[in-house]
């Protein structure tokens, strides 16, 4: 086989697309703004297609990173208000309209009888007569406003100084029309399809709404984050002061605090002194404390370990100490990013509290008070419900049970840190830790996690490891088209075509319209010499896109390889007509015409013309095309030229280590030397 109807470009583009989304999400998690911190804009329609920027005058020019806006008369005073949702804080903002005017309004709520009850799609036309003549105000009832927002279903008309609506026409979604005359302003009307308007009285306000003061608390960078769900911390190494290597997995068996500090960090030294002063209380709580210095991996690595140890002793710190490795710092950073939605670098000092099973129970950004630390240790063995209550910032009632732990975020962060092997090891630990959970609750998270790990291996070019991870993902989510497709792509890249084909077939079963998968499946089947199965897919591709010359060419190849040369010939000709500049299409047609034993197919003159074109187009540098040219020369009776061309191709093939092709060319050169043409059986193929 010389060419596929689909190389891996489409699959690679999809892979890169997913990576681009992941990169953008990473920026958002770091607190970046999609809008570049542009202030909100508000425009006033001044008539026709003319608008004025009233952002500042209206007070709406906020710097929030807005996502959705919903229009509503929140306090039923006839003045339109806005609810705005933001990606950053405040997550939800009420913009209450407190303007003072003498203007009038009419608000209408619709109830449908046919079509949909909410009357979504209805069109309302209010006709009003003023000094400047008759005007029509038109509004429609919509579902959805921007991104994940829904405005009120009350339709409000601003009437200015006018105190009534002369005529209101409602065109319902089913096409029927109701019309009402002489409606007084300043009212809320409920109109049921086919009925008369009914006045609706708004409830009295029971909550006082006051303007909020937009004052953010001072940023300290200090946070105490207790976790309701527990995920194991991947193992990592550190060095003791005597130079011996150790692992944090050695802390298992009791709660442990991993504290990160540096000799030049004054808050770090103060915190270590507080730990020293509370030694008795800490030991009574059965808490192990490991203080690891990052002096060796800071901006100026190469710190004197003896000096680091001396600085620790000066604080009176009585617990374990050592030197953090880059691996360990990367693991802690990934843990903080995975378990906290805002992805900021860990400050100094910082800490990770582990339970006795080595799972992350709390993250401390900045120093932690001993009382808070011991309170967290006291709650560390609580039930899932108790752990969630302890993690909450204020008391309340939960309306959902605690969800099962999901390893996806942690696995993705390790992959993002270019450590897919560490992510795979983490998932194996998670599976062991979560073995007491029902498989159904573990499967989605593990499938997504192994899928992310597979992508990480794939990006690093570690394709066999990617295959293993994709297969694990399929074990937890069998038949998932995306996983099956990507596993097939990687097996295809490894030239394990026979293994790739069933995964492409599985992906097509779930997503039969995916033509890229169908292309790859047909090529894998051809490579596995399952030509009849490939033919079915290639016919679908050729029918779906009659202009796809490559799919047509490979349909011809599948037929020829099944011994159907006569049926293959018109498809070869069509493929060549669709891509007349293609050396490959010309070469494959020339081979059939010059070597087929069926006189109804063979045409030596046309074969020679096509083969000479293909040889010129490739600069006589492709051994397979020289093979075709030699066969066409022999079919035309030019045996000396055929032998010379065949030996030329054999030399090129050997230069490229294509030994099998070189041997075939030498063998055919001997046939030509004897004055014979090379013919394939009518029911066979090259």
XYZ file of C-alpha atoms in Angstrom:
686
model
C 0.000 0.000 0.000
C 1.343 3.401 -0.970
C -1.088 5.971 0.425
C -4.076 6.122 2.724
C -7.334 7.961 2.016
C -6.788 9.640 5.378
C -3.428 10.196 6.908
C -3.412 11.136 10.569
C -3.841 14.870 9.866
C -7.538 14.958 10.814
C -6.969 12.940 13.970
C -3.962 15.105 14.818
C -5.998 18.267 14.323
C -8.629 17.011 16.762
C -5.907 16.136 19.251
C -4.366 19.614 18.936
C -7.816 21.199 19.267
C -8.341 19.453 22.601
C -4.889 20.525 23.766
C -5.664 24.136 22.822
C -8.846 24.055 24.909
C -6.901 22.605 27.820
C -4.337 25.407 27.513
C -7.061 28.056 27.514
C -8.759 26.491 30.542
C -5.405 26.483 32.321
C -5.143 30.243 31.773
C -8.615 30.755 33.212
C -7.779 28.626 36.240
C -4.793 30.883 36.838
C -7.136 33.852 37.173
C -6.662 35.259 33.683
C -9.551 37.040 31.939
C -10.983 36.072 28.560
C -12.078 39.692 28.105
C -8.674 41.118 28.989
C -10.292 42.888 31.961
C -12.312 45.056 29.580
C -15.124 46.859 31.357
C -18.749 46.039 30.585
C -20.322 48.119 27.844
C -23.894 49.467 27.680
C -25.316 51.077 24.535
C -28.446 53.186 24.252
C -30.508 52.984 21.071
C -31.041 56.606 20.063
C -33.225 55.741 17.097
C -32.774 53.541 14.061
C -29.339 51.942 13.790
C -27.745 54.596 16.015
C -26.386 53.820 19.477
C -24.673 55.841 22.192
C -22.180 54.417 24.701
C -23.732 55.040 28.119
C -21.543 52.573 30.025
C -20.173 55.050 32.528
C -23.331 57.143 32.898
C -25.427 54.052 33.639
C -22.999 52.632 36.187
C -22.771 49.384 34.243
C -19.104 49.711 33.246
C -17.916 47.124 35.756
C -14.615 45.283 35.343
C -16.209 41.902 36.131
C -15.409 39.054 33.731
C -19.049 38.717 32.706
C -20.664 35.650 31.171
C -24.458 36.008 31.200
C -27.045 38.729 31.730
C -30.735 38.278 32.573
C -33.260 41.123 32.376
C -35.896 41.141 35.129
C -38.039 43.510 37.162
C -36.734 42.028 40.394
C -38.676 44.238 42.815
C -41.771 44.683 40.601
C -41.516 48.455 40.510
C -41.788 48.702 36.732
C -38.091 49.491 36.273
C -35.948 46.876 34.559
C -33.115 45.317 36.588
C -30.266 43.015 35.590
C -28.742 39.877 37.070
C -25.192 39.400 35.768
C -23.156 36.214 36.173
C -19.363 36.411 36.154
C -16.572 33.884 35.883
C -14.675 35.785 38.555
C -16.050 37.283 41.764
C -18.652 38.347 42.393
C -20.065 35.251 40.737
C -23.536 36.834 40.668
C -24.392 40.529 40.759
C -27.801 42.254 40.937
C -27.865 45.602 39.142
C -30.991 47.259 40.540
C -32.551 50.095 38.611
C -33.171 52.951 41.067
C -33.713 55.717 38.496
C -36.403 58.281 39.356
C -38.736 59.228 36.498
C -42.420 59.738 35.906
C -42.494 57.224 33.060
C -45.055 54.449 32.748
C -44.873 50.750 31.869
C -47.058 47.764 31.088
C -45.864 44.225 31.957
C -47.389 41.086 30.443
C -46.981 37.407 31.291
C -48.278 34.836 28.795
C -49.754 31.380 29.396
C -50.039 29.197 26.305
C -52.798 26.662 25.693
C -51.450 25.053 22.541
C -47.826 24.686 21.575
C -45.872 25.367 24.753
C -47.302 26.578 28.043
C -44.567 29.214 28.511
C -45.517 30.687 25.106
C -41.863 30.818 24.058
C -41.801 32.248 20.541
C -44.852 34.506 21.022
C -44.681 37.976 19.479
C -46.283 40.961 21.218
C -47.054 44.246 19.446
C -48.120 47.254 21.537
C -49.622 50.193 19.640
C -49.495 53.568 21.397
C -50.625 57.004 20.233
C -48.682 60.073 21.294
C -48.150 63.619 20.137
C -45.809 62.438 17.385
C -48.343 59.964 16.075
C -48.949 56.247 16.390
C -46.025 54.017 17.351
C -45.653 50.264 17.546
C -43.457 48.500 20.115
C -42.641 44.883 19.259
C -41.184 42.284 21.614
C -40.875 38.490 21.515
C -40.655 35.916 24.278
C -37.344 34.058 24.106
C -35.802 31.132 25.949
C -32.197 31.734 26.860
C -30.156 34.927 27.041
C -26.485 34.662 26.156
C -24.406 32.161 28.085
C -26.422 30.017 30.555
C -28.859 32.818 31.394
C -32.631 33.237 31.205
C -34.443 36.542 31.454
C -37.799 36.876 33.157
C -40.797 35.723 31.149
C -42.537 38.968 32.031
C -42.526 41.164 28.902
C -42.311 44.812 29.888
C -43.096 47.772 27.609
C -41.691 51.198 28.490
C -44.357 53.792 27.642
C -42.653 57.031 28.641
C -45.216 59.685 29.547
C -48.150 57.739 28.039
C -50.563 56.204 30.516
C -52.136 53.487 28.360
C -51.674 51.090 25.443
C -54.227 51.615 22.673
C -53.949 48.069 21.352
C -51.952 44.959 22.314
C -51.692 42.101 19.831
C -50.344 38.673 20.873
C -49.328 36.293 18.101
C -49.002 32.921 19.806
C -46.421 30.284 18.769
C -49.128 28.262 16.945
C -50.004 31.277 14.753
C -53.269 32.280 16.438
C -53.715 35.941 17.405
C -55.402 37.618 20.381
C -55.954 41.366 20.437
C -56.843 43.665 23.339
C -57.704 47.372 23.352
C -57.309 50.267 25.780
C -55.043 48.775 28.474
C -54.099 51.043 31.379
C -50.405 51.401 32.196
C -48.691 50.659 35.498
C -50.117 47.143 35.748
C -48.960 43.532 35.553
C -51.271 41.534 33.273
C -51.473 37.760 32.906
C -52.880 36.739 29.550
C -53.954 33.165 28.865
C -54.242 32.157 25.212
C -57.828 32.674 24.052
C -58.792 34.528 27.248
C -58.946 38.054 28.602
C -56.160 39.870 30.485
C -56.178 39.437 34.272
C -54.512 41.894 36.605
C -51.788 40.273 38.696
C -50.782 41.807 41.998
C -47.061 41.528 42.796
C -46.140 40.317 46.282
C -45.071 42.803 48.871
C -41.291 42.897 49.261
C -40.166 40.932 52.312
C -36.447 41.536 51.900
C -34.833 44.932 51.899
C -32.495 45.400 48.956
C -29.608 47.754 49.598
C -26.752 48.641 47.331
C -23.656 46.616 48.080
C -20.333 48.228 48.735
C -17.800 46.874 46.262
C -14.931 46.555 48.691
C -12.805 43.444 48.384
C -11.077 42.211 51.526
C -7.319 42.723 51.533
C -5.453 39.944 49.758
C -3.128 38.088 52.100
C -2.454 34.989 50.036
C -3.180 32.940 53.173
C -5.779 30.200 52.911
C -6.758 27.128 54.893
C -8.507 24.697 52.579
C -10.047 21.547 54.041
C -11.103 18.943 51.498
C -14.349 17.023 51.629
C -13.036 14.428 49.164
C -9.775 12.597 49.672
C -7.310 11.755 46.920
C -3.961 10.036 47.473
C -0.858 12.185 47.150
C 1.511 10.695 44.551
C 4.713 9.438 46.109
C 7.808 11.606 45.727
C 11.308 11.749 47.144
C 13.222 14.050 49.455
C 16.653 13.991 51.043
C 17.507 13.815 54.710
C 20.206 16.143 55.988
C 22.650 13.210 56.148
C 22.216 12.760 52.385
C 20.086 9.587 52.512
C 17.137 9.486 50.108
C 13.645 9.024 51.494
C 10.046 8.982 50.223
C 6.938 10.669 51.562
C 5.176 7.298 51.408
C 7.167 6.516 54.547
C 4.860 8.887 56.469
C 1.858 6.580 56.018
C 0.269 5.132 59.130
C -0.526 8.413 60.922
C -1.659 11.917 59.953
C 1.265 13.955 58.613
C 1.945 17.577 57.733
C 4.415 18.277 54.923
C 5.661 21.809 55.531
C 7.597 23.673 52.814
C 9.948 26.428 53.926
C 13.177 28.263 53.085
C 15.925 29.804 55.201
C 15.351 33.266 53.702
C 11.574 33.215 54.431
C 10.844 35.034 57.733
C 7.189 33.798 57.985
C 8.515 30.257 57.461
C 10.916 30.506 60.400
C 8.200 32.031 62.593
C 5.849 29.167 61.767
C 8.517 26.549 62.552
C 9.020 28.195 65.953
C 5.267 27.954 66.621
C 5.366 24.259 65.779
C 8.296 23.838 68.167
C 6.424 25.601 70.978
C 3.433 23.313 70.448
C 5.464 20.082 70.313
C 3.614 18.429 73.163
C 0.167 19.153 71.687
C 1.246 18.044 68.202
C 2.643 14.741 69.452
C -0.469 14.171 71.560
C -2.530 14.480 68.371
C -0.353 11.721 66.800
C 0.632 14.135 64.010
C 3.915 13.715 62.155
C 5.494 16.898 60.821
C 8.034 16.925 58.005
C 9.702 20.281 57.240
C 11.338 20.320 53.812
C 13.532 23.166 52.630
C 13.395 24.399 49.039
C 16.679 26.318 49.266
C 18.322 23.941 46.788
C 15.689 24.464 44.101
C 14.998 28.172 44.450
C 16.226 30.975 42.237
C 19.773 30.425 43.557
C 20.211 26.658 43.946
C 23.193 25.092 45.624
C 22.504 26.028 49.236
C 24.731 24.590 51.969
C 22.773 21.728 53.551
C 24.623 22.181 56.803
C 23.497 25.810 56.880
C 19.903 24.794 56.154
C 19.988 22.210 58.949
C 21.494 24.779 61.333
C 18.736 27.283 60.503
C 16.111 24.641 61.257
C 17.729 23.756 64.580
C 17.813 27.437 65.564
C 14.009 27.489 65.463
C 13.925 24.621 67.979
C 12.004 22.492 65.486
C 11.855 18.984 67.029
C 10.312 16.985 64.171
C 11.579 15.522 60.880
C 13.444 17.739 58.428
C 15.083 17.472 55.038
C 15.549 18.882 51.556
C 12.669 18.890 49.055
C 13.279 17.513 45.569
C 11.967 19.133 42.404
C 9.795 16.045 41.940
C 8.159 16.574 45.330
C 7.545 20.290 44.772
C 5.955 19.487 41.397
C 3.701 16.900 43.054
C 2.597 19.349 45.752
C 1.972 22.045 43.152
C -0.123 19.633 41.057
C -2.089 18.646 44.165
C -2.854 22.279 44.982
C -3.951 22.998 41.408
C -6.083 19.866 41.155
C -7.852 20.284 44.474
C -8.326 24.071 44.414
C -10.015 25.666 41.416
C -7.803 28.769 41.424
C -4.373 27.783 40.130
C -1.857 30.061 41.809
C 1.678 28.921 42.667
C 2.104 27.681 46.215
C 3.565 30.411 48.454
C 6.101 30.059 51.246
C 5.409 28.741 53.723
C 2.800 26.209 52.649
C 1.693 22.801 53.825
C -0.192 19.663 52.851
C -1.983 17.691 55.570
C -2.253 13.951 54.859
C -4.446 11.408 56.591
C -3.059 8.083 57.786
C -3.631 6.561 54.317
C -1.566 9.228 52.579
C -4.557 11.109 51.168
C -4.715 14.906 51.042
C -6.943 16.241 53.820
C -6.057 19.950 53.780
C -3.915 22.487 51.932
C -2.402 25.474 53.686
C -1.396 28.435 51.566
C 0.785 30.520 53.822
C 1.301 29.831 57.545
C -1.281 27.845 59.507
C -2.108 28.453 63.147
C -1.454 25.480 65.440
C -5.035 25.547 66.774
C -6.439 25.343 63.226
C -4.018 22.583 62.306
C -4.968 20.476 65.322
C -8.671 21.083 64.676
C -8.183 19.722 61.169
C -6.324 16.690 62.533
C -9.149 16.032 65.004
C -11.657 15.963 62.110
C -9.473 13.935 59.790
C -11.099 10.533 60.425
C -14.699 11.719 60.195
C -17.340 10.261 57.906
C -17.699 11.693 54.396
C -20.598 13.827 55.636
C -18.593 15.073 58.638
C -15.605 15.865 56.439
C -17.807 17.887 54.118
C -19.295 19.814 57.034
C -15.796 20.550 58.331
C -14.681 21.741 54.891
C -17.608 24.169 54.526
C -17.025 27.785 55.491
C -20.417 28.113 57.187
C -23.102 25.757 58.545
C -26.098 24.714 56.499
C -28.102 21.834 55.082
C -26.876 19.779 52.128
C -29.372 18.687 49.489
C -26.992 16.160 47.889
C -25.016 13.284 49.325
C -21.224 13.614 49.200
C -20.109 12.657 45.677
C -17.497 9.955 45.120
C -13.915 11.136 44.794
C -13.007 11.971 41.215
C -9.327 11.583 40.239
C -9.696 13.357 36.885
C -8.490 16.797 37.955
C -5.436 15.434 39.744
C -4.516 13.199 36.816
C -4.879 16.096 34.370
C -2.657 18.332 36.475
C 0.079 15.705 36.603
C -0.210 15.320 32.843
C -0.031 19.098 32.431
C 3.175 18.978 34.486
C 4.557 16.619 31.798
C 4.393 13.638 34.142
C 1.947 11.140 32.606
C 3.867 8.268 34.227
C 3.303 9.861 37.645
C -0.359 10.313 36.747
C -0.650 6.628 35.826
C 0.937 5.634 39.147
C -1.440 7.988 40.975
C -4.426 6.338 39.289
C -3.234 2.883 40.315
C -3.054 4.126 43.918
C -6.473 5.728 43.606
C -7.974 2.475 42.348
C -6.510 0.643 45.330
C -7.815 3.319 47.732
C -11.256 3.417 46.110
C -11.689 -0.345 45.894
C -14.452 -0.165 48.500
C -16.548 2.117 46.260
C -19.036 0.636 43.746
C -17.413 0.281 40.296
C -20.222 2.347 38.742
C -19.266 5.359 40.847
C -15.573 5.018 39.966
C -15.865 4.276 36.263
C -16.556 7.753 34.763
C -13.759 9.468 36.671
C -11.252 6.734 35.971
C -12.168 6.574 32.293
C -11.637 10.314 31.877
C -8.461 10.174 33.962
C -6.842 7.369 31.993
C -7.887 9.135 28.794
C -6.038 12.276 29.949
C -2.997 10.172 30.858
C -3.066 8.540 27.427
C -3.105 11.979 25.814
C -0.102 12.924 27.954
C 1.891 9.888 26.845
C 0.876 10.551 23.252
C 2.066 14.154 23.401
C 5.453 12.958 24.661
C 5.668 10.387 21.865
C 5.414 7.442 24.283
C 2.890 5.599 22.141
C 3.007 2.087 23.721
C 2.275 3.635 27.126
C -0.536 5.648 25.522
C -2.047 2.410 24.191
C -2.069 0.908 27.695
C -3.760 4.005 29.144
C -6.406 4.177 26.390
C -7.159 0.485 26.953
C -7.617 1.136 30.672
C -9.983 4.004 29.830
C -12.031 1.641 27.654
C -12.242 -0.876 30.481
C -14.110 1.721 32.528
C -16.158 3.084 29.618
C -16.502 0.340 26.988
C -17.459 1.381 23.488
C -16.920 5.111 24.027
C -16.373 6.382 20.445
C -13.791 9.045 21.271
C -11.604 6.674 23.293
C -11.934 3.890 20.717
C -11.026 6.287 17.904
C -7.942 7.662 19.645
C -6.739 4.188 20.628
C -7.126 3.154 16.995
C -5.118 6.204 15.866
C -2.200 5.388 18.169
C -2.192 1.709 17.137
C -2.272 2.914 13.528
C 0.765 5.132 14.201
C 2.534 2.091 15.639
C 1.614 0.200 12.435
C -0.397 -2.279 14.490
C -3.131 -2.092 11.888
C -4.871 -5.377 12.673
C -5.283 -4.242 16.284
C -6.417 -0.750 15.253
C -9.233 -1.894 12.952
C -11.646 -3.237 15.619
C -11.260 -0.036 17.658
C -12.117 2.081 14.633
C -15.096 -0.206 14.030
C -16.200 0.263 17.645
C -15.889 4.043 17.278
C -18.024 3.917 14.119
C -20.680 1.889 15.913
C -21.135 4.792 18.311
C -20.529 7.582 15.793
C -21.360 6.275 12.298
C -21.250 9.755 10.714
C -17.558 10.262 11.515
C -15.964 10.041 8.084
C -12.424 10.524 9.410
C -12.809 7.407 11.570
C -14.215 5.525 8.589
C -11.190 6.486 6.480
C -8.741 5.315 9.101
C -10.736 2.126 9.625
C -10.642 1.295 5.918
C -6.882 1.831 5.739
C -6.289 -0.310 8.825
C -8.422 -3.075 7.308
C -6.488 -2.865 4.045
C -3.194 -3.118 5.906
C -4.562 -6.134 7.761
C -5.522 -7.630 4.351
C -9.212 -7.652 5.251
C -10.092 -6.283 1.835
C -13.791 -7.156 1.727
C -14.452 -5.300 4.994
C -12.407 -2.349 3.751
C -14.384 -2.316 0.491
C -17.662 -1.723 2.347
C -16.269 1.323 4.148
C -14.590 2.683 1.024
C -17.822 2.432 -0.973
C -19.542 4.485 1.747
C -16.770 7.084 1.553
C -16.840 7.264 -2.244
C -20.644 7.579 -2.251
C -20.567 10.258 0.466
C -18.011 12.332 -1.460
C -17.821 11.474 -5.168
C -14.965 13.979 -5.533
C -12.732 12.108 -3.048
C -10.192 10.685 -5.465
C -8.082 9.035 -2.796
C -11.029 7.076 -1.371
C -11.907 6.043 -4.943
C -8.314 4.887 -5.501
C -8.345 2.758 -2.403
C -11.714 1.302 -3.281
C -10.097 0.181 -6.530
C -7.168 -1.291 -4.589
C -9.501 -3.236 -2.282
C -11.313 -4.706 -5.289
C -8.072 -5.590 -7.086
C -6.702 -7.295 -3.991
C -9.848 -9.438 -3.893
C -9.144 -10.523 -7.466
C -11.805 -8.245 -9.011
C -9.610 -6.523 -11.617
C -12.383 -5.803 -14.106
C -14.532 -4.216 -11.385
C -11.520 -2.282 -10.093
C -10.558 -0.761 -13.467
C -13.307 1.929 -13.721
C -12.585 3.019 -10.153
C -8.871 3.365 -10.978
C -9.772 5.466 -14.011
C -12.146 7.643 -11.945
C -9.472 8.129 -9.266
C -6.976 9.232 -11.920
C -9.515 11.594 -13.494
C -10.232 13.184 -10.110
C -6.518 13.749 -9.411
C -4.755 13.929 -12.782
C -1.570 15.399 -11.259
C -1.214 12.564 -8.745
C 1.750 10.294 -9.497
C 0.248 7.678 -7.184
C -3.099 7.499 -9.015
C -1.309 7.276 -12.377
C 1.097 4.632 -11.066
C -1.585 2.329 -9.644
C -3.649 2.472 -12.847
C -0.490 1.871 -14.919
C 0.404 -1.205 -12.852
C -3.013 -2.757 -13.421
C -2.961 -2.001 -17.159
C 0.620 -3.215 -17.610
C 0.596 -6.407 -15.521
C -2.951 -7.808 -15.595
C -3.262 -11.142 -17.415
C -6.881 -10.387 -18.320
C -6.919 -9.119 -21.942
C -10.118 -7.186 -21.182
C -8.104 -5.091 -18.702
C -4.542 -4.947 -20.102
C -3.414 -1.930 -22.193
C 0.377 -1.721 -22.610
C 0.446 1.625 -24.423
C -1.653 3.441 -21.832
C 0.282 1.752 -19.031
C 3.588 3.066 -20.452
C 2.233 6.589 -20.885
C 0.971 6.723 -17.292
C 4.119 5.118 -15.839
C 6.406 7.560 -17.662
C 4.332 10.469 -16.269
C 4.609 9.091 -12.708
C 8.375 8.575 -13.077
C 8.880 12.138 -14.329
C 6.686 13.566 -11.562
C 8.821 11.854 -8.908
C 12.203 12.489 -10.517
C 12.755 8.739 -10.949
C 13.451 8.557 -7.195
C 10.621 6.209 -6.138
C 11.485 2.476 -6.427
C 7.826 1.378 -6.543
C 7.117 3.733 -9.473
C 10.238 2.496 -11.323
C 8.893 -1.028 -10.762
C 5.678 -0.011 -12.587
C 7.630 1.698 -15.384
C 9.753 -1.425 -15.910
C 6.634 -3.609 -16.102
C 5.028 -1.226 -18.633
C 8.217 -1.178 -20.764
C 8.266 -4.990 -20.798
C 4.551 -5.131 -21.694
C 5.407 -2.854 -24.656
C 8.219 -5.221 -25.781
C 11.130 -2.980 -24.625
C 12.796 -5.665 -22.514
C 16.295 -4.162 -22.320
C 14.897 -0.856 -21.055
C 12.666 -2.764 -18.656
C 15.615 -4.714 -17.185
C 17.698 -1.556 -16.799
C 14.827 0.319 -15.104
C 14.109 -2.591 -12.750
C 17.752 -2.760 -11.626
C 17.770 1.039 -11.170
C 14.733 0.695 -8.883
C 16.348 -2.179 -6.969
C 19.403 -0.034 -6.214
C 17.211 2.787 -4.925
C 15.234 0.363 -2.770
C 18.415 -1.018 -1.205
C 19.623 2.524 -0.471
C 16.387 2.993 1.483
C 16.637 -0.401 3.204
C 13.541 -1.649 1.348
C 14.978 -5.126 0.956
C 11.763 -6.944 0.056
C 11.007 -4.499 -2.793
C 14.627 -4.675 -3.963
C 14.416 -8.471 -4.204
C 11.139 -8.257 -6.141
C 12.693 -5.801 -8.609
C 15.791 -7.979 -9.108
C 13.569 -11.010 -9.673
C 11.513 -9.157 -12.267
C 14.704 -7.844 -13.929
C 15.686 -11.463 -14.613
C 12.271 -12.067 -16.222
C 12.771 -9.057 -18.479
C 16.312 -10.221 -19.341
C 14.742 -13.395 -20.673
C 12.470 -11.334 -22.925
C 9.303 -11.928 -20.978
C 6.728 -9.546 -19.511
C 5.679 -9.708 -15.876
C 2.004 -10.621 -15.502
C -0.139 -10.963 -12.414
C -3.018 -13.436 -12.377
C -6.321 -11.931 -13.449
C -7.640 -12.780 -9.980
C -4.795 -11.379 -7.888
C -2.847 -8.300 -6.911
C 0.554 -6.891 -6.064
